[in-house]
Short mmCIF file of C-alpha atoms (C1' of nucleotides) in Angstrom, two decimals:
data_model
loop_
_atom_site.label_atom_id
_atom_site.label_comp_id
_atom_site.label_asym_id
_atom_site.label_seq_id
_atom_site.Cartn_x
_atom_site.Cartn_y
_atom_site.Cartn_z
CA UNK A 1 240.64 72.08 50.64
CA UNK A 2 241.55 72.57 54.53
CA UNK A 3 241.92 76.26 55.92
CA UNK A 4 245.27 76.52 58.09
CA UNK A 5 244.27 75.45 61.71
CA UNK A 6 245.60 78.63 63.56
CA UNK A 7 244.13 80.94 61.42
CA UNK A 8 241.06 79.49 62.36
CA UNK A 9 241.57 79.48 65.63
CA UNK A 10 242.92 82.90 65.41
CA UNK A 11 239.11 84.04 64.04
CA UNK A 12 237.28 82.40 66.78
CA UNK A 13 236.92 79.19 65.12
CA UNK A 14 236.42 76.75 68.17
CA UNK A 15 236.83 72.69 67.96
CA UNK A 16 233.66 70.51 68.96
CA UNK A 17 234.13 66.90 69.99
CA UNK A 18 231.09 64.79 68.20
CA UNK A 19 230.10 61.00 69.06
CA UNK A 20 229.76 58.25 66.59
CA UNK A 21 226.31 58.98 64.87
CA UNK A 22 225.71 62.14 66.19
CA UNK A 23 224.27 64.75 63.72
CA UNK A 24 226.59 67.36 62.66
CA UNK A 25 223.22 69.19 60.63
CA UNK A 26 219.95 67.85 59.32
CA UNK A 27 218.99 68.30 56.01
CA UNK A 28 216.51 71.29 55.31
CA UNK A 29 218.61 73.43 58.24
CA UNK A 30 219.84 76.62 57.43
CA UNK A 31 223.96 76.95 57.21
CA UNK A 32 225.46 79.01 59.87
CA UNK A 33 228.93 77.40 60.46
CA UNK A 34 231.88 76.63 58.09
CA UNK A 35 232.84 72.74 59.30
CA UNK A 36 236.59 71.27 58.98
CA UNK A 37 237.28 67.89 60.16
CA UNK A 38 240.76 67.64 62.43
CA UNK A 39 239.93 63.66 62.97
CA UNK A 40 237.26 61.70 62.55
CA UNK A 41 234.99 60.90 59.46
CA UNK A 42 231.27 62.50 58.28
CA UNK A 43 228.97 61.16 55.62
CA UNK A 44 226.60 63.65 53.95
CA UNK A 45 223.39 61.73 53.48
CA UNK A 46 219.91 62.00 52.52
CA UNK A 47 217.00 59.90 53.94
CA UNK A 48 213.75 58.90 51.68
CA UNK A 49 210.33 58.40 52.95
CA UNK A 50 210.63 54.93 53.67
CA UNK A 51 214.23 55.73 55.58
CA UNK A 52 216.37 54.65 53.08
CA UNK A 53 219.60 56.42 52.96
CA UNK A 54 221.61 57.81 50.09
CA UNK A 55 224.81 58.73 50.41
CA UNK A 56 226.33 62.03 48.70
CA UNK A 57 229.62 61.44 50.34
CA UNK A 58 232.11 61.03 53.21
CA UNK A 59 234.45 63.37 54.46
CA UNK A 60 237.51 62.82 56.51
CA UNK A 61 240.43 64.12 58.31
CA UNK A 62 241.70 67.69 57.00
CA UNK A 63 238.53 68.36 54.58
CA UNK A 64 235.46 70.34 54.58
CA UNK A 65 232.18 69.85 53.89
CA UNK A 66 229.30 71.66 53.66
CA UNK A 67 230.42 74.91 52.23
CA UNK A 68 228.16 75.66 49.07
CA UNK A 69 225.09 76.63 51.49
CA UNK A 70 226.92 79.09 53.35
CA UNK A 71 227.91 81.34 49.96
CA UNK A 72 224.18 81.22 48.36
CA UNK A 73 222.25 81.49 51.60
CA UNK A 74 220.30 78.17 51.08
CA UNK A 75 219.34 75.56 53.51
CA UNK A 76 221.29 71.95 53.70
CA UNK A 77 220.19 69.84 50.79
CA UNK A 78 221.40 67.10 52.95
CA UNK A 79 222.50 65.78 56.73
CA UNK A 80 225.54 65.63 58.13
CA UNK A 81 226.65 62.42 60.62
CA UNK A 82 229.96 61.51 61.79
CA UNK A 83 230.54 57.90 61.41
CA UNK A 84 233.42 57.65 63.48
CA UNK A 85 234.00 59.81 67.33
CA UNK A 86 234.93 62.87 65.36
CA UNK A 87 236.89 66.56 66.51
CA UNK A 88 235.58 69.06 64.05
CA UNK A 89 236.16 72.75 64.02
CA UNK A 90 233.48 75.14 63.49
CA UNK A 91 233.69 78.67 62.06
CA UNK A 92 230.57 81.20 61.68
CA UNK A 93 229.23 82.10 58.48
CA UNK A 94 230.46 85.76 58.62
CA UNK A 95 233.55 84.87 59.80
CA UNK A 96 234.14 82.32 57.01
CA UNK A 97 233.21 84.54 54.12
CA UNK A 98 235.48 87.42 55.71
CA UNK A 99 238.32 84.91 55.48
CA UNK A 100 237.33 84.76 51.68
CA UNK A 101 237.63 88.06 50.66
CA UNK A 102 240.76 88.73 53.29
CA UNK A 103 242.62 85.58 51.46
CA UNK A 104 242.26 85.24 47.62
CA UNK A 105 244.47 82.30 47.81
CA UNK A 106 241.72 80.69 49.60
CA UNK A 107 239.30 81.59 47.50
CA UNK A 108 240.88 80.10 44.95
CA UNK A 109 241.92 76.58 46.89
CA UNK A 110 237.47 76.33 47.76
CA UNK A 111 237.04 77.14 43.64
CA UNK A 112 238.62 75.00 42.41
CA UNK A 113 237.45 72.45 45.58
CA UNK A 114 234.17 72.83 43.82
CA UNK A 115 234.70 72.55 40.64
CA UNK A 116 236.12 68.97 41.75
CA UNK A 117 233.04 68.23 43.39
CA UNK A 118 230.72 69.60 40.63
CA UNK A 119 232.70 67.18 38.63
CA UNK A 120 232.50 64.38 40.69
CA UNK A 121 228.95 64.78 40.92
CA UNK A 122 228.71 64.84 37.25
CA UNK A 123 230.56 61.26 37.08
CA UNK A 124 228.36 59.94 39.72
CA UNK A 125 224.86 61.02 38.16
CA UNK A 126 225.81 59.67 35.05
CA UNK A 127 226.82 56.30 36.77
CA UNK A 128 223.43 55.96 38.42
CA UNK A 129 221.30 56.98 35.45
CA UNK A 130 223.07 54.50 33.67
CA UNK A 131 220.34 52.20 35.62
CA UNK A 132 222.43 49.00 35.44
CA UNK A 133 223.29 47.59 38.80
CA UNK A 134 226.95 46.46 37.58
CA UNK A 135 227.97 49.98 35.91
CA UNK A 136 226.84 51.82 39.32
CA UNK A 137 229.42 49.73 41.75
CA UNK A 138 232.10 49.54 38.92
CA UNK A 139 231.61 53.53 38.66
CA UNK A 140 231.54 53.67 42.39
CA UNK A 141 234.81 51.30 43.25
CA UNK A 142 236.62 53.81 40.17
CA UNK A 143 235.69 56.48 41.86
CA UNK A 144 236.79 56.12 45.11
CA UNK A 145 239.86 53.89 44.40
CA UNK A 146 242.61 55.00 46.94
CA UNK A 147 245.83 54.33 44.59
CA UNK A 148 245.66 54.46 40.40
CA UNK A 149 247.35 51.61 40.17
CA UNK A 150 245.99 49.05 37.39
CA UNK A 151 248.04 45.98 38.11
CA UNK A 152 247.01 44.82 41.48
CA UNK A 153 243.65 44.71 42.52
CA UNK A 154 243.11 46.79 46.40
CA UNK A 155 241.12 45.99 49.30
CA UNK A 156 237.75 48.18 49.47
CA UNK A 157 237.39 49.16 52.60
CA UNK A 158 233.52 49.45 52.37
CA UNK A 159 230.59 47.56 53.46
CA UNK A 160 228.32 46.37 51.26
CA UNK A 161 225.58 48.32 52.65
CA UNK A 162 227.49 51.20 52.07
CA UNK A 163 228.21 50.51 48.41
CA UNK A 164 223.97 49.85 48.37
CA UNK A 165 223.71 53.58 49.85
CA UNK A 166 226.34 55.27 47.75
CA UNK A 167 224.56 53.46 44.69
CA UNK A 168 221.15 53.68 45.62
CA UNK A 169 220.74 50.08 45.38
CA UNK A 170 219.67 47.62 48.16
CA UNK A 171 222.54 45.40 49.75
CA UNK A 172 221.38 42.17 48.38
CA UNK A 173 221.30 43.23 44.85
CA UNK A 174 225.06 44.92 45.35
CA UNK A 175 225.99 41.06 46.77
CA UNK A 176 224.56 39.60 44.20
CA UNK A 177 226.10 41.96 41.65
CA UNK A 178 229.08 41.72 43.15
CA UNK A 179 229.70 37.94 43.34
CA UNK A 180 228.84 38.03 39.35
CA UNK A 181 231.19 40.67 38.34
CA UNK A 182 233.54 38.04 40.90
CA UNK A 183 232.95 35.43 38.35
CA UNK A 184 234.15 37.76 35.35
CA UNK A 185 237.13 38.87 37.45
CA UNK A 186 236.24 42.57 37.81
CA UNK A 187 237.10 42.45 41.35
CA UNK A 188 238.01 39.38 43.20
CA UNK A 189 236.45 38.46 46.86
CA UNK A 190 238.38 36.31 48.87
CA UNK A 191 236.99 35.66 52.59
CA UNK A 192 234.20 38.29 51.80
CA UNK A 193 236.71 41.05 51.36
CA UNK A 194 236.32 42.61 48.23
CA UNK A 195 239.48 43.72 46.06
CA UNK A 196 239.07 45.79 42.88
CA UNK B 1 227.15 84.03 36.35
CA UNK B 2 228.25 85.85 33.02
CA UNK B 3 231.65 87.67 32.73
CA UNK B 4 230.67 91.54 30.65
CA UNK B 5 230.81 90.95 27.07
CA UNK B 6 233.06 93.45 26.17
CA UNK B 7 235.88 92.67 29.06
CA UNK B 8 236.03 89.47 27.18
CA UNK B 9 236.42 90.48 23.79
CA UNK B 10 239.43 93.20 24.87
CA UNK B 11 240.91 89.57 26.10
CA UNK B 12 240.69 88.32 22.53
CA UNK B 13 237.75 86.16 22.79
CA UNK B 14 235.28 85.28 19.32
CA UNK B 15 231.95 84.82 18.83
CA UNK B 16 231.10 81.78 17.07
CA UNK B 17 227.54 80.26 15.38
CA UNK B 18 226.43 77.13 16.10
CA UNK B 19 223.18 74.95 14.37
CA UNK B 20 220.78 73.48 16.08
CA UNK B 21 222.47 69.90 17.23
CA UNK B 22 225.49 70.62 16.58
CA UNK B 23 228.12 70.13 19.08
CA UNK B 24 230.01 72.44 21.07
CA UNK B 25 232.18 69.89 22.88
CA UNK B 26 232.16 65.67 23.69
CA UNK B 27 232.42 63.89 26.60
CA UNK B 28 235.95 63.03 27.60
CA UNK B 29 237.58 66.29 25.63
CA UNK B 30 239.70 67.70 27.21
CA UNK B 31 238.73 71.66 27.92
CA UNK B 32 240.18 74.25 26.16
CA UNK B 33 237.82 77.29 26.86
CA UNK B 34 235.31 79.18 28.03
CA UNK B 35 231.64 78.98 26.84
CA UNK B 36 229.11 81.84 27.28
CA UNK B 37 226.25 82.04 25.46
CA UNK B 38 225.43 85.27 23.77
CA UNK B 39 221.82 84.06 22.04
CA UNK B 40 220.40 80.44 21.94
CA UNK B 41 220.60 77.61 24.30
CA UNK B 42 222.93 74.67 24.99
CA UNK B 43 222.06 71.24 26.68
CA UNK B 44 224.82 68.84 28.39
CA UNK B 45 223.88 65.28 28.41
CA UNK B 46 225.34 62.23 28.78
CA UNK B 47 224.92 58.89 26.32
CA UNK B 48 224.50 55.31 27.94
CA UNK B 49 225.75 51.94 26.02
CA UNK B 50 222.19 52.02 24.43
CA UNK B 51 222.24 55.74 23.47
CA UNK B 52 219.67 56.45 25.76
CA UNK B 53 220.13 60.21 26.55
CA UNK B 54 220.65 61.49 30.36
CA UNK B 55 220.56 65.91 30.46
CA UNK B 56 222.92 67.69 32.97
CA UNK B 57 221.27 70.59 32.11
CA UNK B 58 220.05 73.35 29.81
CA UNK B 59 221.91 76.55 29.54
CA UNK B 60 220.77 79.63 27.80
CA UNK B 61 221.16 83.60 26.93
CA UNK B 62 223.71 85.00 29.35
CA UNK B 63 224.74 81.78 30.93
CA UNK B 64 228.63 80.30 30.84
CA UNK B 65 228.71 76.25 31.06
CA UNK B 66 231.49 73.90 31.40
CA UNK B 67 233.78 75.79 33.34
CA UNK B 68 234.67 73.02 36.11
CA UNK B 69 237.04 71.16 33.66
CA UNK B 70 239.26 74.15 33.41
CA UNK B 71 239.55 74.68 36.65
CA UNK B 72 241.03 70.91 37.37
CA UNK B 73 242.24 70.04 34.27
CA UNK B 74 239.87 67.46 33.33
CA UNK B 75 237.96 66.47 30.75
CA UNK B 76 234.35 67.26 30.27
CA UNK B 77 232.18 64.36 31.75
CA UNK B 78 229.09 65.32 29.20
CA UNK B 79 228.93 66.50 25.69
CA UNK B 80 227.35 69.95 25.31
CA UNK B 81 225.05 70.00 22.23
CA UNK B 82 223.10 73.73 20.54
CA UNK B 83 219.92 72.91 21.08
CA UNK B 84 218.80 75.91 19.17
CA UNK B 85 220.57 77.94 16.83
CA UNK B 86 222.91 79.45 19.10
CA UNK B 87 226.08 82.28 19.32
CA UNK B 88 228.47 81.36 21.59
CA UNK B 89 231.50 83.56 22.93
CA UNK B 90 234.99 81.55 23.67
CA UNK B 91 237.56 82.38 25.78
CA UNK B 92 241.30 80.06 25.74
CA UNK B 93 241.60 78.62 29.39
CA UNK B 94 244.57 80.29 29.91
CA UNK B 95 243.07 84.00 29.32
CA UNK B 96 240.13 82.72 31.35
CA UNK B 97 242.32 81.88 34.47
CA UNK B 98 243.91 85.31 34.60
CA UNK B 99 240.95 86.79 34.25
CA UNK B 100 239.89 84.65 37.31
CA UNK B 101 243.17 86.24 38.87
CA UNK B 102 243.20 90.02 37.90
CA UNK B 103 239.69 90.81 38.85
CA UNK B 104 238.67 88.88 42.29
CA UNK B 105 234.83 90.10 41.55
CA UNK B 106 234.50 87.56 39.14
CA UNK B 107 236.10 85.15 40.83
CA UNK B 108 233.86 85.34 43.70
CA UNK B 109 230.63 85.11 41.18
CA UNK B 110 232.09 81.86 40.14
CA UNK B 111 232.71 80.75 43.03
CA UNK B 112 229.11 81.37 43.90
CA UNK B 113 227.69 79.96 40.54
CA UNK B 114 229.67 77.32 41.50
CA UNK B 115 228.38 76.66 45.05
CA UNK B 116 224.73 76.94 42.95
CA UNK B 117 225.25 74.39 40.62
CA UNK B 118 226.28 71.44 43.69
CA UNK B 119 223.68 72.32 45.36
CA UNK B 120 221.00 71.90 42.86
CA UNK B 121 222.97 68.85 41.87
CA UNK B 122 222.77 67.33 45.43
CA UNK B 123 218.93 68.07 44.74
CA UNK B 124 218.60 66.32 41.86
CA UNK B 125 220.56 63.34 42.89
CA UNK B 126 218.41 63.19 45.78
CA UNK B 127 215.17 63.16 43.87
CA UNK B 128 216.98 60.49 41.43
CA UNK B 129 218.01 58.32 43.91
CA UNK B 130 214.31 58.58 45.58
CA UNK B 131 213.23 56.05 42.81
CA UNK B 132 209.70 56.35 42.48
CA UNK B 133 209.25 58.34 39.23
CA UNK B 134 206.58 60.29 40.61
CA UNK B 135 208.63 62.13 42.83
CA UNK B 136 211.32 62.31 40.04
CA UNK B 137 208.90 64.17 37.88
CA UNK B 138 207.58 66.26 41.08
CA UNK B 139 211.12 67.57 41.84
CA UNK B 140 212.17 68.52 38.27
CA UNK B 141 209.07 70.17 37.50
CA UNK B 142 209.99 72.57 41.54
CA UNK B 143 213.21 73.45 40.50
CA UNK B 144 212.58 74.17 36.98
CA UNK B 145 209.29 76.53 38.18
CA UNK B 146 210.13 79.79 36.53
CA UNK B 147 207.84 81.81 39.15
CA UNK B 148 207.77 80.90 42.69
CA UNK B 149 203.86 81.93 42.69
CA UNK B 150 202.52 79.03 44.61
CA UNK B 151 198.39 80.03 43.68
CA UNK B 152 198.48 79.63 40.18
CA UNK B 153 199.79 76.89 38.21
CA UNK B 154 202.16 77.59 35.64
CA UNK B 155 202.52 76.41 32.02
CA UNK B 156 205.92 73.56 31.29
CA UNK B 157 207.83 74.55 28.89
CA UNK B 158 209.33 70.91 28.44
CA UNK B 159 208.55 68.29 26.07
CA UNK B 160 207.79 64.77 28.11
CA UNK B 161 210.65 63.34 26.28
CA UNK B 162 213.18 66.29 28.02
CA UNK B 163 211.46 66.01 31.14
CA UNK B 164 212.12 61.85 30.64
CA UNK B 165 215.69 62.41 30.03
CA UNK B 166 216.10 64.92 32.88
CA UNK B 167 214.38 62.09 35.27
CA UNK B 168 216.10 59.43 33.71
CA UNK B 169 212.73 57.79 33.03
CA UNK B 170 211.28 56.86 29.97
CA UNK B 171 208.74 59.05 27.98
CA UNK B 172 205.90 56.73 28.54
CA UNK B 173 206.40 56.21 32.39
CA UNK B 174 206.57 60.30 31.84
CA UNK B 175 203.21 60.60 30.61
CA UNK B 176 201.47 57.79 32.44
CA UNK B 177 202.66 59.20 35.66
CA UNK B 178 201.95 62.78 34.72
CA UNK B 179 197.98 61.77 33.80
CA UNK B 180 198.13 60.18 37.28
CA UNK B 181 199.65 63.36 38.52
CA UNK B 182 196.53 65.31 37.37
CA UNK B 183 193.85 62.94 38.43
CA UNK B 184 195.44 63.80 41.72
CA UNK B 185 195.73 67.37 40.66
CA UNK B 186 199.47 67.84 41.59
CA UNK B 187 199.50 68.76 37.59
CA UNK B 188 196.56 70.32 35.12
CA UNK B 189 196.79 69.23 32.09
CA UNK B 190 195.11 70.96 29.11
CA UNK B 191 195.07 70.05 25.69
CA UNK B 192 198.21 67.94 26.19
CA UNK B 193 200.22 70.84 27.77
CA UNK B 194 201.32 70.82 31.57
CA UNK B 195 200.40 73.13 34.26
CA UNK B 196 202.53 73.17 37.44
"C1'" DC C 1 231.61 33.49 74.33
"C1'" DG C 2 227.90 36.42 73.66
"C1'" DG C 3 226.54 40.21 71.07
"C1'" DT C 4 226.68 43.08 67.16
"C1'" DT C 5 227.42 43.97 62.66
"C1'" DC C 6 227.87 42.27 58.22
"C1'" DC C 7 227.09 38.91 54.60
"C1'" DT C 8 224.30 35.41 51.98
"C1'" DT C 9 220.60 32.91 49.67
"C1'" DG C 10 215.99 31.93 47.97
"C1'" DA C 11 211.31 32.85 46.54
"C1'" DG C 12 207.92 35.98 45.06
"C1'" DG C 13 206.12 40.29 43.54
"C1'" DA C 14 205.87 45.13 41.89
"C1'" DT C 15 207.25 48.23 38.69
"C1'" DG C 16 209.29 50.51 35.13
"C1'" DA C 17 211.29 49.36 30.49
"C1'" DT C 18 210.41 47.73 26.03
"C1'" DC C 19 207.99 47.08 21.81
"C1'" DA C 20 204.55 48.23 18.68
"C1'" DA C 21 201.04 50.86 16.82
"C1'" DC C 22 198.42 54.79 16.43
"C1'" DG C 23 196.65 59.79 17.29
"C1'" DA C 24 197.22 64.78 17.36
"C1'" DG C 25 199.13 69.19 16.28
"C1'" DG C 26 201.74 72.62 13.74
"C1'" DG C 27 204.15 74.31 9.97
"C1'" DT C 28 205.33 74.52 5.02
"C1'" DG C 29 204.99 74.48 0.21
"C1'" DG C 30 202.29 73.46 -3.76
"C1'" DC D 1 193.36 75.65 1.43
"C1'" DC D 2 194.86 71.18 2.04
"C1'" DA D 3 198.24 67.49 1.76
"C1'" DC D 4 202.24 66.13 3.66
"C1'" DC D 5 205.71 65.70 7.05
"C1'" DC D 6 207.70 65.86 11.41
"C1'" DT D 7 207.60 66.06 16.08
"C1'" DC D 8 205.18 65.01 20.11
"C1'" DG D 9 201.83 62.48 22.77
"C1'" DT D 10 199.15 58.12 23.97
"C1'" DT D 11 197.84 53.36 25.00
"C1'" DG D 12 198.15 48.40 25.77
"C1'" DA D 13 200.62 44.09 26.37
"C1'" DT D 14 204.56 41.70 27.79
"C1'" DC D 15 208.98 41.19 30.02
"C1'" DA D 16 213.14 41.69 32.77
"C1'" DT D 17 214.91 43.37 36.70
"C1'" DC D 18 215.55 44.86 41.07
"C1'" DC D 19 213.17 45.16 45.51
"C1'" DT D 20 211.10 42.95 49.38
"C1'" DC D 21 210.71 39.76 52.90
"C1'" DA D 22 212.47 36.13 55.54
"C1'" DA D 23 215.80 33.34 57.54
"C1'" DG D 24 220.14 32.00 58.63
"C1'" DG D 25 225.43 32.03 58.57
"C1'" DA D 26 230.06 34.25 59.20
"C1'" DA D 27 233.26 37.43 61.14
"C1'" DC D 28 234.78 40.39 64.60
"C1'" DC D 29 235.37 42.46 69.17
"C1'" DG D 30 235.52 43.27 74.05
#
DNA sequence: CGGTTCCTTGAGGATGATCAACGAGGGTGG
DNA sequence: CCACCCTCGTTGATCATCCTCAAGGAACCG
């Protein structure tokens, strides 16, 4: 879901420039701002004791993130970092949930937003409980396959580390996975690229 | 969020029984209606290759489940199975969406149920993803405290097996960790039941 | 061409799963 | 009342798997 720039801007929305890596919000911070991305990319993350990240999911150009806090009045379960210089517009709280009630076609676009992401989240719980190494990355490279199509295999255009943070796994064992399920032809590598 | 009773039954919806175990929908159906329970409770899970059972959740008295498929047309990514003896109230998708449209109050609770359930998913994922099963346990048993009363502890009205397949552990890393858990006193345990 | 980021491989170890067997409690019907 | 059953809890031994640590190689970019 995106909200139509100019009405934005038309309710005091105002655009804020952020670096590579800087924080957008830490986890455990209250929600105050409605967040749409007008270029630039954000992962939503969550770091463990020893520092290892998990990944709950990247966010680019034209999408929001970080909605469901603002409607239930709850801190950030996660962080928020933009991986890429990023120009992000920010809306307060209020302002947002005015917008809601003013628009019901809105309302309905970040509804059914959710229920995609409820269900997404549902797909990749289920892939990580599955506790095998080679159904997480197969469940992650379905997931976030750019095109449907079956007959030719695609370039991912992630790192290995980040397939180890968006699986929970560390980046040798996704290597390692990864040049087996090679072998068996679930995705092919050529020059370290990796095409599924 | 629950949608009044009789509101749905002017829009032609029926009560129906279910047994205990029996099954209210599969994974991969495609979804047809509305659920709200009227009496009894309802567990989604999902199955892995070895049958080894991962829970989405419990739902009980008053509580509607499975409503993200209908918004998205998708199927459901986890069976829902009675857990109890259980009456159930269904609505046909297609009554369910105008209601959606004609009243906007309801809409918005959904919308906020919704905003709810990702962020107590992001939670759990988080605590899955944190690996060490004693955290696992730790987090389930916080956000399934009934009473926020921090003095005293509180019985757990969970089997070790239900708490296993809510961690995605097994039931004897469940109770090993647990009797570790109350030699450090983060539990009580008393005459095999669990005090949080 | 020097630096940075990413990828790769091996060896060793910790940990949770698995398997198997048994104990404990609660409810029901004879 | 007690004998049985069924579900739940417990314990120990062994095993497979992924993590950890360490070291080095490859690709890319200004």
């Amino acid at each position: 879901m995106h909200i139509d720039l100019n009405l934005l801007f038309s309710w005091g929305a105002i655009a804020k420039e952020y670096k590579k890596n800087e924080v957008v919000f830490n986890e455990d911070e209250f929600a105050n701002f409605y967040f749409q991305i007008i270029e630039g990319t954000v992962k939503m993350i969550n770091l463990n004791d020893e520092g290892k990240e998990f990944t709950q999911g990247y966010f680019s150009e034209g999408q929001s993130f970080g909605e469901p806090p603002l409607l239930i009045n709850e801190n950030y379960p996660s962080a928020a970092i933009a991986i890429h210089d990023s120009k992000i517009i920010k809306l307060s709280k209020d302002k947002f949930l005015k917008i809601l009630d003013e628009y019901p076609s809105i309302q309905r676009n970040l509804l059914n937003l959710m229920a995609k992401r409820i269900h997404s989240k549902a797909v990749t719980t289920k892939a990580i409980i599955n506790q095998k190494p080679e159904y997480r990355i197969n469940a992650f490279l379905k997931a976030h396959k750019s095109d449907l199509n079956n007959d030719t295999k695609q370039l991912v255009y992630f790192t290995r580390q980040e397939i180890a943070n968006f699986t929970g796994l560390r980046v040798e064992t996704v290597i390692r996975e990864l040049s087996k399920m090679s072998k068996l032809n679930t995705v092919k590598i050529i020059n370290h690229k990796i095409y599924y």
